[in-house]
Amino acid sequence: MKDLKKGALISFKQNFTSWLFIIPSIILFSFFIWHPLLSGIRYSFFKMNGFKMIEFVGFDNYINVLSSSDFYNALNNTFSYAFWSIIIGYFAPIIIAIFLNELVHFKGVFRLGVYFPNIVPGLAAYLMWKMLMAPGEGGVFNTIIGWFGLGPFMWIQDPRYSIPLIIMTMTWKAFGGAVLIYMASLQSVDQNLYEAVAIDGGGIWTKIRHITIPKIMPLAKMMLILQFINVFKVMQEPLIMTDGGPLNSSMSLLLLTYKYAFKYNKIDMAATVGSLVGILLFVISFIYMKVTKNKEA
């Protein structure tokens, strides 16, 4: 035991400079991530008055949340966000990255154009889309399609299309970053492989099918789980564009958490929903990692 402590002390002295650089990050991470996370879990077991703990209630908050129709509506909507995110937003960056990688001229211009929405502030971007898709004859999109004798449509105010349209705007806003990541991965592909396929008479589809897709597949798997997790954190977009409506059709789990905390002043319920979201994401991530690990083995 003494040897172990002595070894740890020697290792700390040898890496003292490195620890000086990393300690501020650890302090900030603990203050902004771990402290709120652990506090939220603790609050979920108490009856709260604002942020003051009144009484330990065990699992009563979990029973109340799990018996609430609002929770199941938000849970169903969140899975709907995830579904449409995979359909609309997951494949688009891969396709665009492959297309840009095949370009010979103006590659930089297109790359800038694809990434440009990422630098637009989120609030401005979603307010712009909200204005474009405003219902009624005064909306920008309705005005344009009105020239062709169509509409007007309700767009995001139609419960059937609110989630797909919000996902479309999220994809427009953020897919440029994913495109650049895929393009960086494609740059590492050995060009001799493409030349070998060309010599054998293979076309562009053969190159994509047998070289490009297998090369980016590990990255694509990681991006899939990251996107799934990010979609579960969707809150800002429906809050700005629809406030969870119409008829709660775009209410997500985190937006429900926000409303419990800051609209209804139910901190205990908000902490409980947040804890359930964390448990759900942990289970999904664990299953995904287990399945992909077994397939790779």
PDB file of C-alpha atoms in Angstrom, residues 28 46 73 94 129 147 152 155 160 169 179 213 234 259 269:
ATOM      1  CA  LEU A  28     -15.451  23.898 -14.581  1.00  0.00           C
ATOM      2  CA  PHE A  46     -37.739  15.343  -2.643  1.00  0.00           C
ATOM      3  CA  ASN A  73     -46.949  12.389 -25.094  1.00  0.00           C
ATOM      4  CA  ILE A  94     -23.074  11.521 -45.826  1.00  0.00           C
ATOM      5  CA  TRP A 129     -37.800  29.705 -40.310  1.00  0.00           C
ATOM      6  CA  TRP A 147     -48.513  32.605 -57.018  1.00  0.00           C
ATOM      7  CA  PRO A 152     -52.266  28.468 -47.891  1.00  0.00           C
ATOM      8  CA  TRP A 155     -46.824  24.410 -42.007  1.00  0.00           C
ATOM      9  CA  ARG A 160     -49.078  16.284 -38.569  1.00  0.00           C
ATOM     10  CA  THR A 169     -34.774  23.287 -39.959  1.00  0.00           C
ATOM     11  CA  VAL A 179     -20.373  17.150 -43.598  1.00  0.00           C
ATOM     12  CA  ILE A 213     -18.909   3.493 -47.577  1.00  0.00           C
ATOM     13  CA  VAL A 234     -34.066  18.947 -28.459  1.00  0.00           C
ATOM     14  CA  LYS A 259     -41.931  24.010 -18.656  1.00  0.00           C
ATOM     15  CA  MET A 269     -41.099  17.078 -11.502  1.00  0.00           C
TER      16      MET A 269
END
